[in-house]
Short mmCIF file of C-alpha atoms in Angstrom, two decimals:
data_model
loop_
_atom_site.label_atom_id
_atom_site.label_comp_id
_atom_site.label_asym_id
_atom_site.label_seq_id
_atom_site.Cartn_x
_atom_site.Cartn_y
_atom_site.Cartn_z
CA UNK N 1 24.46 -47.23 148.24
CA UNK N 2 27.55 -48.36 146.28
CA UNK N 3 29.61 -45.95 144.23
CA UNK N 4 29.56 -46.35 140.49
CA UNK N 5 32.64 -47.57 138.73
CA UNK N 6 32.97 -47.23 135.00
CA UNK N 7 34.02 -50.29 133.03
CA UNK N 8 33.98 -51.16 129.34
CA UNK N 9 31.35 -53.72 128.39
CA UNK N 10 31.85 -56.56 125.97
CA UNK N 11 29.41 -57.72 123.33
CA UNK N 12 27.94 -61.12 122.70
CA UNK N 13 25.38 -63.14 124.56
CA UNK N 14 25.32 -63.31 128.36
CA UNK N 15 23.90 -66.32 130.15
CA UNK N 16 22.62 -65.68 133.66
CA UNK N 17 22.62 -68.93 135.60
CA UNK N 18 20.78 -69.15 138.91
CA UNK N 19 22.06 -71.26 141.80
CA UNK N 20 22.37 -75.03 141.53
CA UNK N 21 19.43 -75.50 143.87
CA UNK N 22 17.22 -73.53 141.54
CA UNK N 23 18.46 -75.14 138.30
CA UNK N 24 17.06 -72.39 136.13
CA UNK N 25 18.64 -70.20 133.51
CA UNK N 26 17.84 -66.79 132.08
CA UNK N 27 19.35 -66.00 128.71
CA UNK N 28 19.93 -62.35 127.84
CA UNK N 29 20.23 -61.83 124.10
CA UNK N 30 21.94 -58.49 123.72
CA UNK N 31 21.68 -56.01 120.88
CA UNK N 32 24.20 -56.34 118.09
CA UNK N 33 26.63 -53.44 118.24
CA UNK N 34 24.36 -51.33 120.45
CA UNK N 35 25.73 -50.37 123.85
CA UNK N 36 22.37 -48.93 124.92
CA UNK N 37 20.41 -52.06 124.07
CA UNK N 38 23.10 -54.19 125.69
CA UNK N 39 22.84 -52.24 128.95
CA UNK N 40 19.05 -52.48 128.91
CA UNK N 41 19.19 -56.24 128.41
CA UNK N 42 21.67 -56.64 131.24
CA UNK N 43 19.72 -54.38 133.61
CA UNK N 44 16.50 -56.29 132.93
CA UNK N 45 18.29 -59.56 133.52
CA UNK N 46 19.50 -58.30 136.91
CA UNK N 47 16.00 -57.09 137.71
CA UNK N 48 14.62 -60.57 137.02
CA UNK N 49 17.26 -62.12 139.27
CA UNK N 50 16.26 -59.85 142.15
CA UNK N 51 12.60 -60.61 141.46
CA UNK N 52 13.25 -64.33 141.98
CA UNK N 53 14.21 -63.66 145.61
CA UNK N 54 11.43 -61.28 146.77
CA UNK N 55 11.70 -62.09 150.49
CA UNK N 56 15.42 -62.49 151.13
CA UNK N 57 16.76 -60.08 148.56
CA UNK N 58 20.04 -60.64 146.70
CA UNK N 59 23.53 -59.42 147.68
CA UNK N 60 25.88 -57.88 145.14
CA UNK N 61 28.22 -60.88 145.24
CA UNK N 62 25.39 -63.24 144.28
CA UNK N 63 24.31 -61.01 141.39
CA UNK N 64 27.88 -60.98 140.09
CA UNK N 65 28.14 -64.76 140.36
CA UNK N 66 24.72 -65.46 138.82
CA UNK N 67 25.02 -62.95 135.99
CA UNK N 68 28.59 -63.55 134.91
CA UNK N 69 29.04 -59.78 134.72
CA UNK N 70 31.90 -58.03 136.49
CA UNK N 71 31.28 -56.22 139.77
CA UNK N 72 31.64 -52.62 138.46
CA UNK N 73 29.10 -53.33 135.70
CA UNK N 74 26.60 -54.88 138.12
CA UNK N 75 27.02 -51.93 140.51
CA UNK N 76 26.49 -49.40 137.75
CA UNK N 77 23.36 -51.13 136.43
CA UNK N 78 21.91 -51.64 139.91
CA UNK N 79 22.45 -47.97 140.71
CA UNK N 80 20.53 -47.05 137.54
CA UNK N 81 17.68 -49.36 138.60
CA UNK N 82 17.69 -47.76 142.08
CA UNK N 83 17.44 -44.29 140.55
CA UNK N 84 14.45 -45.48 138.51
CA UNK N 85 12.79 -46.87 141.65
CA UNK N 86 12.81 -50.41 140.28
CA UNK N 87 15.27 -51.65 142.92
CA UNK N 88 15.89 -50.78 146.57
CA UNK N 89 18.91 -51.62 148.71
CA UNK N 90 18.73 -52.45 152.41
CA UNK N 91 20.83 -50.18 154.59
CA UNK N 92 21.86 -53.01 156.89
CA UNK N 93 22.53 -56.23 154.97
CA UNK N 94 23.05 -54.34 151.68
CA UNK N 95 20.79 -56.75 149.81
CA UNK N 96 18.87 -55.66 146.73
CA UNK N 97 15.08 -55.98 146.59
CA UNK N 98 12.36 -54.97 144.15
CA UNK N 99 11.49 -51.28 144.52
CA UNK N 100 8.24 -49.37 144.58
CA UNK N 101 8.18 -48.69 140.84
CA UNK N 102 8.37 -52.44 140.21
CA UNK N 103 5.30 -52.77 142.39
CA UNK N 104 3.49 -50.05 140.44
CA UNK N 105 4.23 -51.67 137.09
CA UNK N 106 3.11 -55.03 138.41
CA UNK N 107 -0.02 -53.46 139.81
CA UNK N 108 -0.86 -51.82 136.49
CA UNK N 109 -0.20 -55.12 134.72
CA UNK N 110 -2.83 -56.61 137.03
CA UNK N 111 -5.42 -54.87 134.85
CA UNK N 112 -5.27 -58.09 132.84
CA UNK N 113 -4.33 -60.65 135.44
CA UNK N 114 -5.21 -59.63 138.97
CA UNK N 115 -7.49 -57.50 141.08
CA UNK N 116 -8.71 -55.40 138.16
CA UNK N 117 -9.81 -58.53 136.33
CA UNK N 118 -11.81 -59.62 139.38
CA UNK N 119 -13.30 -56.14 139.75
CA UNK N 120 -14.02 -55.42 136.09
CA UNK N 121 -17.72 -56.22 135.89
CA UNK N 122 -18.46 -54.78 139.34
CA UNK N 123 -16.77 -51.54 138.30
CA UNK N 124 -18.74 -51.47 135.05
CA UNK N 125 -21.97 -51.98 137.00
CA UNK N 126 -21.07 -49.11 139.33
CA UNK N 127 -20.53 -46.78 136.38
CA UNK N 128 -23.76 -47.92 134.73
CA UNK N 129 -25.93 -47.70 137.85
CA UNK N 130 -24.55 -44.34 138.99
CA UNK N 131 -24.14 -42.80 135.56
CA UNK N 132 -20.81 -41.41 136.78
CA UNK N 133 -17.18 -42.54 136.78
CA UNK N 134 -16.10 -45.56 138.84
CA UNK N 135 -12.53 -46.28 139.91
CA UNK N 136 -10.42 -49.10 141.26
CA UNK N 137 -7.39 -48.05 143.30
CA UNK N 138 -4.64 -49.88 145.18
CA UNK N 139 -2.15 -48.96 147.83
CA UNK N 140 1.48 -48.40 146.94
CA UNK N 141 3.43 -47.88 150.14
CA UNK N 142 2.36 -44.50 151.49
CA UNK N 143 0.46 -43.65 148.30
CA UNK N 144 -2.61 -44.73 146.35
CA UNK N 145 -2.50 -45.58 142.64
CA UNK N 146 -5.50 -45.50 140.32
CA UNK N 147 -5.61 -48.87 138.61
CA UNK N 148 -8.75 -48.69 136.48
CA UNK N 149 -11.40 -46.17 135.43
CA UNK N 150 -14.88 -46.94 134.06
CA UNK N 151 -16.97 -44.17 132.53
CA UNK N 152 -20.68 -43.74 133.18
CA UNK N 153 -23.26 -42.37 130.77
CA UNK N 154 -23.54 -38.86 132.22
CA UNK N 155 -21.96 -36.50 129.65
CA UNK N 156 -20.19 -34.20 132.14
CA UNK N 157 -17.34 -36.05 133.81
CA UNK N 158 -14.54 -35.38 136.22
CA UNK N 159 -11.04 -36.08 134.94
CA UNK N 160 -9.28 -35.53 138.25
CA UNK N 161 -8.14 -39.17 138.45
CA UNK N 162 -6.76 -41.27 135.62
CA UNK N 163 -5.19 -44.77 135.55
CA UNK N 164 -1.62 -44.62 136.82
CA UNK N 165 -2.20 -41.41 138.81
CA UNK N 166 -1.02 -41.49 142.41
CA UNK N 167 -1.71 -39.43 145.51
CA UNK N 168 -0.57 -39.64 149.12
CA UNK N 169 -2.71 -42.18 150.96
CA UNK N 170 -5.79 -40.31 152.22
CA UNK N 171 -6.01 -37.84 149.34
CA UNK N 172 -9.15 -38.67 147.31
CA UNK N 173 -12.13 -40.86 148.13
CA UNK N 174 -10.72 -44.32 147.37
CA UNK N 175 -7.37 -43.35 148.86
CA UNK N 176 -9.06 -42.06 152.03
CA UNK N 177 -11.09 -45.28 152.30
CA UNK N 178 -7.86 -47.30 152.25
CA UNK N 179 -6.26 -45.06 154.89
CA UNK N 180 -9.31 -45.45 157.12
CA UNK N 181 -9.18 -49.25 156.76
CA UNK N 182 -5.60 -49.51 158.03
CA UNK N 183 -4.81 -50.39 161.66
CA UNK N 184 -4.48 -47.14 163.67
CA UNK N 185 -0.73 -47.42 164.16
CA UNK N 186 -0.10 -48.07 160.48
CA UNK N 187 -2.38 -45.20 159.46
CA UNK N 188 -0.48 -42.85 161.78
CA UNK N 189 2.84 -43.95 160.31
CA UNK N 190 1.54 -43.24 156.80
CA UNK N 191 0.32 -39.78 157.78
CA UNK N 192 3.65 -38.89 159.34
CA UNK N 193 5.57 -40.24 156.35
CA UNK N 194 3.45 -38.06 154.05
CA UNK N 195 3.59 -34.91 156.18
CA UNK N 196 6.13 -33.15 153.98
CA UNK N 197 4.50 -33.98 150.64
CA UNK N 198 1.08 -33.02 152.01
CA UNK N 199 2.40 -29.65 153.16
CA UNK N 200 3.99 -29.05 149.78
CA UNK N 201 1.33 -30.32 147.38
CA UNK N 202 -1.90 -30.48 149.43
CA UNK N 203 -1.70 -27.70 152.05
CA UNK N 204 -5.45 -27.93 152.75
CA UNK N 205 -5.02 -31.61 153.74
CA UNK N 206 -2.45 -31.86 156.54
CA UNK N 207 -2.21 -35.11 158.50
CA UNK N 208 -4.50 -33.70 161.18
CA UNK N 209 -7.27 -33.08 158.65
CA UNK N 210 -6.86 -36.49 157.03
CA UNK N 211 -6.96 -38.11 160.46
CA UNK N 212 -10.37 -36.49 161.07
CA UNK N 213 -11.67 -37.53 157.66
CA UNK N 214 -10.47 -41.10 158.17
CA UNK N 215 -12.27 -41.26 161.52
CA UNK N 216 -15.50 -40.11 159.85
CA UNK N 217 -15.03 -42.72 157.13
CA UNK N 218 -14.60 -45.51 159.67
CA UNK N 219 -17.78 -44.40 161.44
CA UNK N 220 -19.83 -44.04 158.24
CA UNK N 221 -18.49 -47.14 156.49
CA UNK N 222 -17.42 -45.10 153.45
CA UNK N 223 -15.11 -42.19 152.68
CA UNK N 224 -16.40 -38.93 151.24
CA UNK N 225 -14.25 -36.40 149.41
CA UNK N 226 -16.35 -33.21 149.07
CA UNK N 227 -14.11 -31.44 146.56
CA UNK N 228 -11.06 -31.39 148.81
CA UNK N 229 -8.54 -32.06 146.03
CA UNK N 230 -10.30 -30.28 143.16
CA UNK N 231 -13.29 -28.09 144.15
CA UNK N 232 -15.63 -29.34 141.42
CA UNK N 233 -14.70 -33.03 141.77
CA UNK N 234 -16.42 -34.99 144.54
CA UNK N 235 -15.96 -38.67 145.32
CA UNK N 236 -17.09 -41.47 147.59
CA UNK N 237 -15.14 -44.66 148.23
CA UNK N 238 -15.16 -48.01 150.04
CA UNK N 239 -12.11 -50.12 150.90
CA UNK N 240 -11.54 -53.65 149.62
CA UNK N 241 -10.16 -56.20 152.06
CA UNK N 242 -8.27 -59.43 151.55
CA UNK N 243 -9.42 -62.56 153.38
CA UNK N 244 -6.83 -61.86 156.11
CA UNK N 245 -8.35 -58.43 156.70
CA UNK N 246 -5.56 -56.49 155.01
CA UNK N 247 -6.34 -53.69 152.58
CA UNK N 248 -6.48 -54.91 148.96
CA UNK N 249 -7.61 -51.64 147.39
CA UNK N 250 -10.71 -49.49 147.07
CA UNK N 251 -13.63 -48.81 144.74
CA UNK N 252 -14.95 -45.29 144.37
CA UNK N 253 -17.29 -43.10 142.36
CA UNK N 254 -16.47 -39.54 141.33
CA UNK N 255 -18.60 -36.85 139.71
CA UNK N 256 -18.85 -33.11 139.32
CA UNK N 257 -20.02 -31.36 142.48
CA UNK N 258 -23.57 -30.82 141.27
CA UNK N 259 -24.03 -34.60 140.90
CA UNK N 260 -22.69 -35.47 144.34
CA UNK N 261 -24.69 -33.34 146.75
CA UNK N 262 -26.53 -35.18 149.55
CA UNK N 263 -28.69 -37.18 149.53
CA UNK N 264 -27.48 -38.44 146.14
CA UNK N 265 -23.93 -39.02 147.36
CA UNK N 266 -25.25 -41.03 150.30
CA UNK N 267 -27.24 -43.24 147.92
CA UNK N 268 -23.95 -44.34 146.33
CA UNK N 269 -22.74 -45.97 149.56
CA UNK N 270 -24.90 -49.13 149.20
CA UNK N 271 -23.82 -49.49 145.56
CA UNK N 272 -20.16 -49.33 146.55
CA UNK N 273 -20.61 -51.68 149.50
CA UNK N 274 -22.31 -54.27 147.29
CA UNK N 275 -19.59 -53.96 144.64
CA UNK N 276 -16.89 -54.34 147.30
CA UNK N 277 -18.59 -57.49 148.65
CA UNK N 278 -18.62 -59.05 145.15
CA UNK N 279 -14.94 -58.32 144.63
CA UNK N 280 -13.94 -59.51 148.10
CA UNK N 281 -15.80 -62.80 147.54
CA UNK N 282 -13.74 -63.36 144.40
CA UNK N 283 -10.55 -62.47 146.26
CA UNK N 284 -11.44 -65.01 148.93
CA UNK N 285 -11.97 -67.73 146.32
CA UNK N 286 -8.71 -66.83 144.60
CA UNK N 287 -6.79 -67.01 147.88
CA UNK N 288 -8.44 -70.32 148.78
CA UNK N 289 -7.47 -71.96 145.48
CA UNK N 290 -4.04 -70.39 145.01
CA UNK N 291 -1.17 -72.92 145.17
CA UNK N 292 1.10 -72.43 148.17
CA UNK N 293 4.67 -71.42 147.36
CA UNK N 294 7.34 -73.84 148.57
CA UNK N 295 9.93 -71.14 148.83
CA UNK N 296 10.34 -67.41 148.67
CA UNK N 297 12.08 -67.57 145.31
CA UNK N 298 9.33 -69.48 143.55
#
């Protein structure tokens, strides 16, 4: 990670010009007389430049050339973006890439434009048919993020999971369903990566326990969380798969413990499976009709 170097910044308007092959420009209109607004504008401009090269990443020299900013300023702003999780830097080639927080923000924005839009009516039907709360979750690296929540009619609800909340992959019903749907080697890598956070924040759910629960979920076809995170909050979840078989997310239902005792909890499995099939069919159509990118920066 580069050291920060302080440097005075100048006012005015900066024009960030991408390479000749791209023939695109990004104009950053900076705040008048406001150093804070100026830095924000510049940092966002650099973030956009990195976002235009999602596969290859962008080296510091290219960011300096494309932005017109001096090297100390670019370094300082990139370090701030790294601290915020918006940018990551490769340890080998030292290229900058979008970070995990960029993924989370994009995922949450998908409430309007992506998976959540495809899942909206299926999630509403789950909440209506069960009377309880339905959720859509997605994977974020070694964690799961709640993307959307739909309330049912039953007046007593669990509030253990809200949009934007995240847990280590395997903690919670939808999260456990996603862990169980991963290839064995990848699931093991996730469990090992989360060992420390599980020991600190979820001592009752070490990797060994989650491994057992994931195996049960694979056998049953759904994941059950019998109050393992919060004693009075039970959940059941089913993974969503992309057309290539990869994990796209999960749908789940959660309720207070008294509403989730067998056989009622088992009756939710067909509802979730049917909802997942509807969403996966839409994903398949979206993938089939999506235009193919001609390059990684487009």
